[in-house]
Short mmCIF file of C-alpha atoms in Angstrom, two decimals:
data_model
loop_
_atom_site.label_atom_id
_atom_site.label_comp_id
_atom_site.label_asym_id
_atom_site.label_seq_id
_atom_site.Cartn_x
_atom_site.Cartn_y
_atom_site.Cartn_z
CA MET A 131 -13.09 -17.51 35.90
CA ALA A 132 -10.56 -19.81 34.28
CA PRO A 133 -10.82 -18.71 30.43
CA ILE A 134 -11.43 -22.66 29.59
CA LEU A 135 -14.40 -22.11 32.13
CA ASP A 136 -15.81 -19.02 30.75
CA PRO A 137 -18.05 -19.95 27.48
CA HIS A 138 -16.96 -16.34 26.23
CA THR A 139 -13.86 -16.98 26.05
CA LEU A 140 -11.28 -19.07 24.76
CA GLU A 141 -7.49 -18.90 24.72
CA PHE A 142 -5.32 -20.99 22.23
CA VAL A 143 -1.49 -21.26 21.72
CA SER A 144 -0.32 -21.13 18.13
CA ARG A 145 2.95 -23.16 17.21
CA ASN A 146 3.57 -21.20 14.32
CA PRO A 147 2.01 -18.64 11.53
CA THR A 148 0.76 -21.38 9.27
CA GLN A 149 -1.30 -22.85 12.11
CA THR A 150 -2.24 -19.24 13.23
CA HIS A 151 -3.38 -18.91 9.62
CA ARG A 152 -5.26 -22.31 9.45
CA LEU A 153 -6.98 -20.88 12.34
CA GLY A 154 -8.30 -17.93 10.83
CA VAL A 155 -9.83 -19.94 7.92
CA ARG A 156 -11.86 -22.01 10.65
CA LEU A 157 -13.03 -18.98 11.83
CA GLY A 158 -13.56 -17.19 8.85
CA ALA A 159 -15.69 -20.06 7.56
CA LEU A 160 -18.48 -19.36 10.38
CA LEU A 161 -18.68 -15.65 10.24
CA PRO A 162 -22.31 -14.44 9.48
CA GLY A 163 -23.28 -10.90 7.85
CA GLY A 164 -23.11 -8.81 10.69
CA ALA A 165 -20.06 -9.79 12.58
CA VAL A 166 -17.16 -7.62 13.88
CA VAL A 167 -13.89 -9.03 14.71
CA CYS A 168 -11.30 -7.10 16.13
CA LEU A 169 -7.83 -7.89 15.94
CA GLU A 170 -5.44 -6.70 18.78
CA GLY A 171 -1.65 -7.51 18.92
CA PRO A 172 2.01 -5.53 18.59
CA LEU A 173 3.87 -5.11 15.41
CA GLY A 174 4.56 -8.69 13.91
CA ALA A 175 2.36 -10.77 16.50
CA GLY A 176 0.26 -12.19 13.23
CA LYS A 177 -2.65 -10.19 12.95
CA THR A 178 -2.56 -9.99 8.91
CA ARG A 179 -1.95 -13.36 8.72
CA PHE A 180 -4.49 -14.30 10.99
CA ALA A 181 -6.98 -12.02 9.13
CA GLN A 182 -5.89 -13.44 5.79
CA GLY A 183 -6.94 -16.93 7.15
CA ILE A 184 -10.13 -15.24 8.02
CA GLY A 185 -10.53 -13.89 4.36
CA ARG A 186 -9.70 -17.46 2.80
CA GLY A 187 -12.38 -19.31 5.19
CA TRP A 188 -14.75 -16.55 4.20
CA GLY A 189 -14.47 -17.04 0.68
CA ALA A 190 -12.83 -13.71 -0.30
CA GLU A 191 -12.08 -13.63 -4.05
CA GLN A 192 -8.49 -12.23 -3.52
CA THR A 193 -6.23 -12.38 -0.89
CA LEU A 194 -6.36 -9.61 1.86
CA ILE A 195 -3.54 -7.34 1.99
CA SER A 196 -2.04 -5.19 4.33
CA PRO A 197 -4.97 -2.44 4.38
CA THR A 198 -2.24 0.21 6.03
CA PHE A 199 -1.84 2.38 3.20
CA VAL A 200 -5.67 2.88 2.31
CA LEU A 201 -6.93 2.10 5.59
CA VAL A 202 -9.81 -0.13 4.55
CA ARG A 203 -9.97 -2.78 1.86
CA GLU A 204 -13.27 -4.20 0.51
CA TYR A 205 -13.49 -7.74 -0.70
CA ASP A 206 -16.48 -9.56 -2.16
CA ARG A 207 -17.08 -13.77 -2.23
CA ALA A 208 -19.08 -15.13 -4.94
CA GLU A 209 -21.93 -16.89 -3.26
CA ASP A 210 -23.34 -13.73 -1.74
CA ASP A 211 -23.51 -9.91 -1.52
CA VAL A 212 -22.26 -9.76 1.90
CA ARG A 213 -18.79 -7.73 1.84
CA LEU A 214 -15.96 -8.12 4.16
CA TYR A 215 -14.08 -4.87 5.43
CA HIS A 216 -10.42 -5.03 6.44
CA VAL A 217 -10.06 -1.82 8.64
CA ASP A 218 -6.40 -0.82 10.15
CA LEU A 219 -7.07 1.61 12.98
CA TYR A 220 -3.32 2.33 13.76
CA ARG A 221 -3.91 5.71 12.51
CA ILE A 222 -7.40 6.73 13.17
CA SER A 223 -7.86 8.81 16.61
CA GLY A 224 -11.66 9.71 16.89
CA ALA A 225 -15.18 9.23 15.51
CA GLU A 226 -14.90 12.45 13.26
CA GLU A 227 -12.11 10.44 11.28
CA ALA A 228 -13.87 7.46 11.00
CA PHE A 229 -17.01 9.16 9.55
CA GLY A 230 -14.76 9.92 6.85
CA LEU A 231 -13.97 6.44 6.36
CA GLY A 232 -17.49 5.54 6.10
CA LEU A 233 -16.88 3.46 9.14
CA ASP A 234 -20.30 3.74 10.33
CA ASP A 235 -21.90 2.71 6.99
CA PHE A 236 -20.51 -0.69 7.21
CA LEU A 237 -19.87 -1.43 10.55
CA GLY A 238 -22.48 -4.12 12.06
CA ASP A 239 -24.34 -3.90 8.84
CA GLU A 240 -26.09 -7.44 7.82
CA ARG A 241 -24.48 -7.49 4.78
CA ALA A 242 -20.69 -6.75 6.08
CA VAL A 243 -18.15 -8.50 7.55
CA CYS A 244 -15.60 -6.26 9.45
CA LEU A 245 -11.91 -7.30 10.49
CA ILE A 246 -10.62 -4.69 12.27
CA GLU A 247 -6.63 -3.92 13.34
CA TRP A 248 -5.38 -1.75 15.58
CA ALA A 249 -8.96 -1.65 17.60
CA GLU A 250 -7.98 -0.79 20.97
CA ARG A 251 -6.37 2.38 19.29
CA ALA A 252 -10.13 3.42 18.68
CA ARG A 253 -12.38 1.53 21.14
CA SER A 254 -15.01 4.38 21.04
CA LEU A 255 -15.72 3.19 17.52
CA ILE A 256 -16.18 -0.68 18.06
CA PRO A 257 -19.60 -1.61 18.60
CA PRO A 258 -20.52 -3.02 21.77
CA GLU A 259 -21.35 -6.61 20.28
CA HIS A 260 -18.02 -8.31 19.11
CA LEU A 261 -15.38 -10.35 18.94
CA TRP A 262 -12.21 -9.57 20.34
CA VAL A 263 -9.02 -11.96 19.54
CA ARG A 264 -5.80 -10.75 21.09
CA LEU A 265 -2.72 -12.08 19.87
CA ALA A 266 0.68 -12.06 21.89
CA PHE A 267 4.26 -13.11 21.68
CA ALA A 268 4.63 -16.54 24.07
CA ASP A 269 8.10 -16.94 25.82
CA GLY A 270 10.94 -19.08 24.61
CA ASP A 271 9.63 -19.57 20.99
CA PRO A 272 9.74 -17.25 18.53
CA LEU A 273 7.04 -18.21 16.38
CA ARG A 274 4.82 -19.33 18.76
CA ARG A 275 1.43 -17.09 19.71
CA ILE A 276 -1.19 -16.98 22.46
CA ILE A 277 -4.40 -16.18 20.85
CA ASN A 278 -7.26 -15.33 23.33
CA PHE A 279 -10.78 -14.82 21.94
CA THR A 280 -13.33 -12.91 23.87
CA ALA A 281 -17.27 -12.16 22.84
CA GLN A 282 -19.50 -9.59 23.84
CA GLY A 283 -23.06 -10.30 23.04
CA GLU A 284 -25.08 -13.03 22.59
CA ARG A 285 -24.42 -13.40 18.90
CA HIS A 286 -20.52 -13.48 19.46
CA ALA A 287 -20.57 -15.99 22.13
CA ALA A 288 -22.83 -18.23 19.84
CA LEU A 289 -20.25 -17.58 17.14
CA LEU A 290 -17.29 -18.12 19.58
CA ARG A 291 -19.07 -21.64 20.43
CA ARG A 292 -19.52 -22.91 17.30
CA PHE A 293 -15.57 -21.92 16.69
CA ARG A 294 -14.80 -23.49 19.63
CA ARG A 295 -16.43 -26.91 18.53
CA GLU A 296 -15.32 -26.96 15.05
CA ALA A 297 -11.94 -25.88 15.60
CA PHE A 298 -11.02 -27.56 18.53
CA GLY A 299 -14.09 -30.30 19.41
CA VAL A 300 -14.91 -29.14 22.88
CA MET B 50 0.58 21.69 -28.40
CA THR B 51 -1.42 20.34 -25.77
CA ARG B 52 -1.16 21.51 -22.19
CA ILE B 53 -2.78 19.96 -18.79
CA LEU B 54 -2.98 21.26 -15.81
CA ALA B 55 -2.75 18.13 -13.21
CA ILE B 56 -3.66 17.68 -9.70
CA GLU B 57 -2.50 14.74 -7.25
CA THR B 58 -3.57 14.46 -3.73
CA SER B 59 -3.54 10.85 -3.18
CA CYS B 60 -1.60 10.58 0.07
CA ASP B 61 0.27 12.92 1.67
CA GLU B 62 1.85 15.26 -0.94
CA THR B 63 -0.01 17.79 -2.64
CA GLY B 64 0.93 18.22 -6.18
CA ALA B 65 -0.14 20.32 -9.16
CA ALA B 66 1.60 20.76 -12.41
CA VAL B 67 1.47 21.91 -15.95
CA ILE B 68 2.73 19.49 -18.95
CA GLU B 69 2.93 20.25 -22.27
CA ASP B 70 2.41 17.34 -24.78
CA GLY B 71 2.80 14.90 -22.13
CA ARG B 72 6.81 15.31 -21.63
CA ARG B 73 7.76 19.04 -20.94
CA ILE B 74 7.37 19.80 -17.34
CA LEU B 75 6.35 23.96 -17.23
CA SER B 76 5.78 23.67 -13.74
CA ASN B 77 5.64 21.34 -10.92
CA VAL B 78 5.03 22.15 -7.52
CA VAL B 79 4.59 20.28 -4.70
CA ALA B 80 3.90 20.67 -0.81
CA SER B 81 5.16 17.42 1.16
CA GLN B 82 3.50 16.93 4.45
CA VAL B 83 6.06 14.44 5.57
CA GLU B 84 7.13 16.65 8.65
CA LEU B 85 3.53 17.08 10.07
CA HIS B 86 3.19 13.02 9.73
CA ALA B 87 6.96 12.45 11.35
CA PRO B 88 5.64 12.78 14.66
CA TYR B 89 3.39 9.64 14.16
CA GLY B 90 5.54 7.20 12.18
CA GLY B 91 2.97 7.25 9.39
CA ILE B 92 0.29 9.18 7.47
CA PHE B 93 -2.69 10.27 9.55
CA PRO B 94 -5.45 10.73 7.14
CA GLU B 95 -7.39 13.31 8.94
CA ILE B 96 -4.39 15.90 9.15
CA ALA B 97 -3.65 14.92 5.42
CA SER B 98 -7.12 15.84 4.25
CA ARG B 99 -6.66 18.90 6.08
CA ALA B 100 -3.27 19.85 5.01
CA HIS B 101 -4.42 19.25 1.46
CA VAL B 102 -7.50 21.79 1.85
CA GLU B 103 -5.20 24.44 3.11
CA ALA B 104 -2.16 23.83 0.47
CA ILE B 105 -4.23 22.59 -2.61
CA VAL B 106 -5.17 26.58 -3.58
CA PRO B 107 -1.67 27.75 -3.30
CA VAL B 108 -0.30 25.07 -4.97
CA ILE B 109 -2.41 25.18 -8.02
CA GLU B 110 -1.45 29.23 -8.22
CA GLN B 111 2.09 28.55 -8.13
CA ALA B 112 2.15 25.93 -10.79
CA MET B 113 0.04 28.37 -12.89
CA ARG B 114 2.07 31.06 -12.02
CA GLU B 115 5.30 29.20 -12.68
CA ALA B 116 4.06 28.28 -16.07
CA HIS B 117 3.29 31.43 -17.40
CA LEU B 118 -0.07 30.78 -18.68
CA THR B 119 -3.84 31.47 -17.62
CA TYR B 120 -6.40 28.94 -17.60
CA ASP B 121 -7.50 29.96 -21.02
CA ASP B 122 -4.09 28.41 -22.16
CA LEU B 123 -5.14 25.17 -21.20
CA ASP B 124 -6.17 21.83 -23.12
CA GLY B 125 -7.31 19.95 -19.88
CA VAL B 126 -7.65 19.43 -16.11
CA ALA B 127 -6.17 16.39 -14.82
CA VAL B 128 -6.75 14.85 -11.47
CA THR B 129 -5.83 11.14 -9.78
CA TYR B 130 -9.23 9.81 -8.34
CA GLY B 131 -7.25 6.46 -7.25
CA PRO B 132 -5.67 4.47 -5.34
CA GLY B 133 -5.20 6.40 -2.26
CA LEU B 134 -6.97 7.81 0.98
CA ALA B 135 -10.12 8.55 0.58
CA GLY B 136 -10.18 11.99 2.01
CA SER B 137 -7.06 12.82 0.74
CA LEU B 138 -8.42 12.52 -2.99
CA LEU B 139 -11.45 13.97 -2.56
CA VAL B 140 -9.63 17.62 -2.05
CA GLY B 141 -7.61 17.50 -5.49
CA VAL B 142 -10.95 15.57 -7.25
CA ASN B 143 -13.08 18.53 -6.20
CA ALA B 144 -10.46 21.34 -6.72
CA ALA B 145 -9.96 19.81 -10.27
CA LYS B 146 -13.93 19.95 -11.00
CA GLY B 147 -14.40 23.24 -9.90
CA LEU B 148 -11.37 24.35 -12.39
CA ALA B 149 -12.50 22.48 -15.02
CA LEU B 150 -16.07 23.76 -14.81
CA GLY B 151 -14.92 27.29 -14.39
CA SER B 152 -12.47 27.09 -17.41
CA GLY B 153 -14.93 24.97 -19.65
CA ARG B 154 -11.69 22.54 -20.27
CA PRO B 155 -12.38 18.92 -20.19
CA LEU B 156 -11.65 16.79 -16.88
CA LEU B 157 -9.33 13.85 -17.05
CA GLY B 158 -9.39 11.08 -14.30
CA VAL B 159 -5.98 9.20 -13.65
CA ASN B 160 -4.96 6.25 -11.87
CA HIS B 161 -2.37 7.14 -9.51
CA LEU B 162 -0.54 3.65 -10.71
CA GLU B 163 -0.33 4.41 -14.20
CA ALA B 164 0.80 8.03 -13.66
CA HIS B 165 3.90 6.53 -11.77
CA ILE B 166 4.65 4.71 -14.72
CA TYR B 167 3.96 7.48 -16.78
CA ALA B 168 6.66 9.69 -14.95
CA HIS B 169 9.14 8.11 -17.50
CA TRP B 170 8.03 9.84 -20.33
CA LEU B 171 8.72 13.17 -18.78
CA GLU B 172 11.79 14.91 -19.91
CA THR B 173 14.30 16.24 -17.18
CA ALA B 174 17.34 18.22 -17.48
CA GLU B 175 19.51 14.94 -17.86
CA SER B 176 16.95 12.79 -20.11
CA ALA B 177 15.76 15.56 -22.44
CA PRO B 178 18.25 15.11 -25.17
CA ARG B 179 17.60 11.40 -25.20
CA THR B 180 14.15 12.15 -25.71
CA ALA B 181 14.26 15.23 -28.25
CA SER B 182 16.51 12.90 -30.70
CA GLY B 183 13.95 10.76 -30.52
CA ALA B 184 15.08 7.74 -28.67
CA GLU B 185 11.68 6.83 -27.12
CA LEU B 186 10.99 4.55 -24.40
CA GLU B 187 10.35 1.03 -26.40
CA PHE B 188 7.54 -1.83 -25.88
CA PRO B 189 6.88 -3.91 -24.12
CA LEU B 190 8.25 -2.72 -20.65
CA LEU B 191 8.39 -4.20 -17.57
CA ALA B 192 7.77 -1.92 -14.45
CA LEU B 193 8.07 -2.07 -10.97
CA LEU B 194 6.17 -0.13 -8.98
CA VAL B 195 7.43 0.32 -5.46
CA SER B 196 5.92 2.57 -2.53
CA GLY B 197 4.18 2.98 0.65
CA GLY B 198 1.33 1.43 -0.76
CA HIS B 199 2.32 -0.81 -3.41
CA THR B 200 4.58 -3.26 -4.53
CA GLU B 201 3.43 -4.52 -8.22
CA LEU B 202 5.30 -5.77 -11.36
CA ILE B 203 3.38 -4.90 -14.07
CA LEU B 204 3.93 -5.94 -18.38
CA MET B 205 2.95 -2.85 -20.27
CA ARG B 206 2.87 -3.82 -23.97
CA GLY B 207 1.63 -0.46 -25.46
CA HIS B 208 -0.03 2.59 -24.30
CA GLY B 209 -2.90 1.95 -21.53
CA GLN B 210 -2.06 -1.78 -21.72
CA TYR B 211 -0.97 -3.56 -18.37
CA GLU B 212 -1.10 -7.17 -17.39
CA TYR B 213 -0.54 -7.48 -13.92
CA LEU B 214 2.05 -10.35 -12.99
CA GLY B 215 2.35 -10.16 -9.06
CA GLY B 216 2.38 -8.12 -6.41
CA THR B 217 2.71 -8.35 -2.31
CA LEU B 218 0.59 -10.88 -0.57
CA ASP B 219 0.81 -8.46 2.66
CA ASP B 220 2.59 -5.50 3.17
CA ALA B 221 4.01 -3.19 0.32
CA ALA B 222 7.85 -2.72 0.25
CA GLY B 223 7.84 0.85 1.65
CA GLU B 224 5.53 0.13 4.09
CA ALA B 225 7.95 -3.11 5.27
CA PHE B 226 10.36 0.17 5.24
CA ASP B 227 8.28 2.04 7.53
CA LYS B 228 7.72 -0.40 10.21
CA VAL B 229 11.13 -1.53 10.14
CA GLY B 230 12.47 1.98 10.67
CA ARG B 231 9.94 2.24 13.61
CA LEU B 232 11.38 -0.96 15.04
CA LEU B 233 15.08 0.39 14.46
CA GLY B 234 13.97 3.99 16.25
CA LEU B 235 14.45 5.73 12.73
CA PRO B 236 12.68 8.51 11.81
CA TYR B 237 9.91 8.63 9.09
CA PRO B 238 9.58 8.01 6.26
CA GLY B 239 11.66 4.49 6.78
CA GLY B 240 13.34 4.37 3.56
CA PRO B 241 15.68 7.14 3.21
CA ALA B 242 16.43 6.56 6.89
CA ILE B 243 17.15 3.11 6.54
CA GLN B 244 19.16 3.89 3.23
CA ARG B 245 21.31 6.44 5.50
CA ALA B 246 21.58 4.13 8.73
CA SER B 247 22.74 1.31 6.59
CA GLU B 248 26.00 3.12 5.01
CA GLY B 249 28.84 1.23 6.60
CA GLY B 250 26.67 -1.53 7.45
CA ARG B 251 27.04 -5.18 6.03
CA PRO B 252 24.05 -6.48 4.14
CA THR B 253 25.33 -9.98 5.07
CA ALA B 254 25.68 -9.73 8.92
CA PHE B 255 22.16 -10.88 9.47
CA ARG B 256 20.47 -13.87 7.29
CA PHE B 257 17.24 -12.08 7.02
CA PRO B 258 14.82 -14.61 5.40
CA ARG B 259 13.94 -14.16 1.22
CA ALA B 260 10.38 -15.01 0.50
CA TRP B 261 10.48 -16.30 -3.05
CA LEU B 262 7.07 -17.94 -3.57
CA GLY B 263 8.05 -20.33 -5.92
CA GLU B 264 7.79 -19.31 -9.32
CA SER B 265 5.35 -16.66 -8.91
CA TYR B 266 6.09 -12.74 -9.25
CA ASP B 267 4.64 -11.85 -6.07
CA PHE B 268 6.38 -10.85 -2.65
CA SER B 269 5.68 -10.95 0.93
CA PHE B 270 7.63 -8.64 3.27
CA SER B 271 5.58 -9.62 6.39
CA GLY B 272 8.10 -12.52 7.59
CA LEU B 273 10.94 -10.27 7.06
CA LYS B 274 9.24 -7.71 9.33
CA THR B 275 8.88 -10.47 11.98
CA ALA B 276 12.39 -11.20 11.58
CA VAL B 277 13.79 -8.33 12.24
CA LEU B 278 11.56 -7.65 15.06
CA ARG B 279 13.14 -10.90 16.93
CA GLU B 280 16.48 -9.89 16.41
CA VAL B 281 15.85 -6.07 17.65
CA GLN B 282 14.35 -7.83 20.78
CA LYS B 283 17.66 -9.48 21.67
CA TYR B 284 18.69 -6.19 22.97
CA SER B 285 17.64 -4.29 25.77
CA ASP B 286 18.39 -1.05 24.05
CA PRO B 287 17.36 0.34 20.63
CA PRO B 288 20.10 -0.36 18.53
CA GLN B 289 23.00 1.68 17.67
CA GLY B 290 26.49 2.12 15.91
CA GLN B 291 27.60 -1.04 13.90
CA VAL B 292 24.48 -3.14 15.01
CA LEU B 293 22.20 -0.58 13.78
CA ALA B 294 23.93 -0.18 10.43
CA ASP B 295 24.27 -3.80 10.10
CA LEU B 296 20.73 -4.82 10.82
CA ALA B 297 19.60 -1.60 8.48
CA ALA B 298 22.23 -3.12 5.50
CA SER B 299 21.12 -6.78 6.15
CA PHE B 300 17.38 -5.92 6.15
CA GLN B 301 17.67 -3.44 3.01
CA ALA B 302 19.60 -6.44 1.32
CA ALA B 303 16.98 -8.57 1.86
CA VAL B 304 14.12 -6.60 0.26
CA VAL B 305 16.62 -5.27 -2.86
CA ASP B 306 17.54 -8.98 -3.18
CA VAL B 307 13.91 -10.10 -3.67
CA LEU B 308 12.42 -7.06 -5.96
CA ALA B 309 15.75 -7.57 -8.19
CA THR B 310 15.74 -11.05 -8.78
CA LYS B 311 11.84 -11.29 -9.56
CA THR B 312 12.07 -8.28 -11.90
CA ALA B 313 15.14 -9.28 -13.67
CA ARG B 314 13.27 -12.96 -14.40
CA ALA B 315 10.38 -11.21 -15.50
CA ALA B 316 11.92 -9.17 -18.16
CA GLU B 317 13.47 -12.01 -19.38
CA GLU B 318 10.26 -14.28 -19.55
CA PHE B 319 8.54 -11.48 -21.27
CA GLY B 320 11.41 -10.19 -23.43
CA VAL B 321 10.75 -6.81 -22.46
CA ARG B 322 13.09 -3.97 -24.06
CA GLU B 323 13.26 -1.90 -20.74
CA VAL B 324 12.86 -2.08 -17.28
CA LEU B 325 11.32 1.01 -15.62
CA LEU B 326 11.75 1.22 -11.87
CA CYS B 327 8.62 3.72 -10.19
CA GLY B 328 7.32 4.86 -7.18
CA GLY B 329 9.09 6.15 -3.81
CA VAL B 330 10.81 3.42 -2.61
CA SER B 331 12.63 3.29 -6.56
CA ALA B 332 14.81 6.19 -5.03
CA ASN B 333 16.38 3.67 -3.16
CA ARG B 334 19.96 3.45 -4.58
CA ALA B 335 20.34 -0.18 -3.47
CA LEU B 336 17.50 -0.87 -5.15
CA ARG B 337 18.72 0.90 -8.47
CA GLU B 338 22.16 -1.00 -8.63
CA VAL B 339 20.94 -4.52 -8.09
CA THR B 340 18.34 -4.18 -10.54
CA THR B 341 20.90 -2.70 -13.03
CA GLU B 342 23.10 -5.56 -12.12
CA ARG B 343 21.02 -8.64 -12.77
CA ALA B 344 18.48 -7.42 -15.30
CA ALA B 345 19.90 -8.49 -19.11
CA VAL B 346 17.97 -5.01 -20.60
CA PRO B 347 18.44 -1.47 -19.73
CA VAL B 348 16.95 -0.59 -16.37
CA ARG B 349 15.75 3.39 -16.30
CA TYR B 350 14.97 4.93 -13.22
CA LEU B 351 13.95 8.42 -12.24
CA PRO B 352 15.30 11.15 -10.25
CA PRO B 353 13.95 11.39 -6.56
CA PHE B 354 11.10 14.41 -7.42
CA LEU B 355 9.62 11.83 -10.08
CA CYS B 356 9.73 9.17 -7.53
CA THR B 357 7.41 10.29 -4.77
CA ASP B 358 4.40 11.69 -5.76
CA ASN B 359 3.97 14.42 -7.87
CA GLY B 360 1.63 16.38 -10.37
CA ALA B 361 3.90 16.02 -13.55
CA MET B 362 3.50 12.03 -13.77
CA VAL B 363 -0.26 12.82 -13.39
CA GLY B 364 0.04 15.39 -16.08
CA ALA B 365 2.44 13.01 -18.48
CA CYS B 366 -0.64 10.23 -17.86
CA ALA B 367 -3.28 12.33 -18.67
CA TYR B 368 -1.85 13.51 -21.94
CA HIS B 369 -2.09 9.86 -23.22
CA HIS B 370 -5.82 9.47 -22.41
CA PHE B 371 -6.20 13.03 -23.75
CA GLN B 372 -5.24 12.05 -26.94
CA ALA B 373 -7.09 8.33 -26.73
CA GLY B 374 -10.52 10.88 -26.45
CA ASP B 375 -10.80 9.38 -22.96
CA ARG B 376 -12.94 12.32 -20.73
CA ALA B 377 -14.27 11.75 -17.20
CA GLY B 378 -17.60 13.09 -16.57
CA TRP B 379 -18.81 15.64 -13.70
CA ASP B 380 -19.94 12.43 -11.62
CA LEU B 381 -15.94 11.37 -11.17
CA ASP B 382 -15.67 9.91 -7.71
CA VAL B 383 -12.46 8.54 -5.98
CA VAL B 384 -11.84 5.05 -5.68
CA PRO B 385 -9.27 4.43 -2.92
CA GLY B 386 -8.87 0.69 -3.80
CA LEU B 387 -8.26 1.43 -7.87
CA ARG B 388 -6.35 -1.24 -9.68
CA LEU B 389 -4.49 -0.91 -12.84
CA ALA B 390 -5.13 -4.55 -14.40
CA GLY B 391 -5.91 -7.55 -13.22
CA ARG B 392 -3.84 -10.87 -12.94
CA GLY B 393 -2.72 -12.35 -15.95
CA ARG B 394 -1.55 -15.51 -17.14
CA LYS B 395 1.21 -16.22 -14.29
CA GLY B 396 -1.53 -15.02 -11.57
CA ARG B 397 -2.32 -17.72 -9.00
#
């Protein structure tokens, strides 16, 4: 099915990093506790930029910075006790290691929102219900990115429908 | 005389040292895991924890042997409890607790970032005459802390008094070196590899962007990384020869330009007496030269073995906490996201 006709996917071309960030802000504002957002894309595709937008929209008290060094960074917001976990799985290869990070303590927890970069490196760790966001370079324009959203499970599909409506009016 | 055994396992180096009065290095042993992680282009946490487990006891024993001391001669056992990798930190914290409990000595918990700054109080072969003659470091000081996980400008008005002036908004400086190193096909770690590759390169060959971010003391290296990527993608093969040297030199110049300029500006605005360069990236020659050139006050930097992670700096830092009466409880836990200070008045 063409992406535009499939209610579980959405494709969008971002003109530049600022627009990618703004899209993240829109999505972040809609994320309920228990949401899992996976970010896939090569170095420089804008994963962290998009994640920063999500953090801003969600209401994180600090700007999200790269989680590469500590693997997991946690953020709070003023309005409730839901926590945002920003995870980098680039160097995680299996469930045993993820256990050491305490991933299973917060993945899918109702009081946790999880943003996972390099999720494709450890697919077995990702809960079956999630929103998968793929960022890819577009030919011809160095700033342009193709962003593809795919929802798994009814809850994340509803999230994607809301995002589509609020961000694009369709 | 106060002697402290200090343990550091926050990332990929297993370190133990015995430090006397916060400045004399009686021993300083570091088992590096760089070779273990090199094939992956970054630190693999599970490998790191396992390597720490294997190295920790021999490293501590060697540090005690080289200091010619027994556990009875110690006044305390210090350990880094954050920031860092949880699994790695745990190995050091548990070893320190065991030793402190077994020897009946107090346990001291140390912030890794603070320890990097305190490396400047240690005597080395070159600096010993200076400190011996009483030429102490004078407050206020400005510390630029640059490493694989951190890029922070910190104002230090006295022992234990920190004000966070700014830091990275995305990637740490060392992380930018590692990631760009990977793009250029250079070995891990990226810092020394890029410095080597940049020799003979022209720093102005490529106009890479500098993220000045207005008047703030914050940094951003993500756009620079992407700019290098775009340039590299123009070539079908990994760049070599003069092109590689030019790319490396131009990238390095862009990082150093922003770090040195903001450091010099902060030094002036806050009227500090000296600037301290700390952390693994402060071993970079260009960063030392350019910062020294631009700052109006003396810039101090360390021999390479005190720039990268080590136990000695933890011991230097622990001494000041020991003097202040700080003691950690047996429930000391690791804090992977530990910070040094909140944002100061210049904060956003």
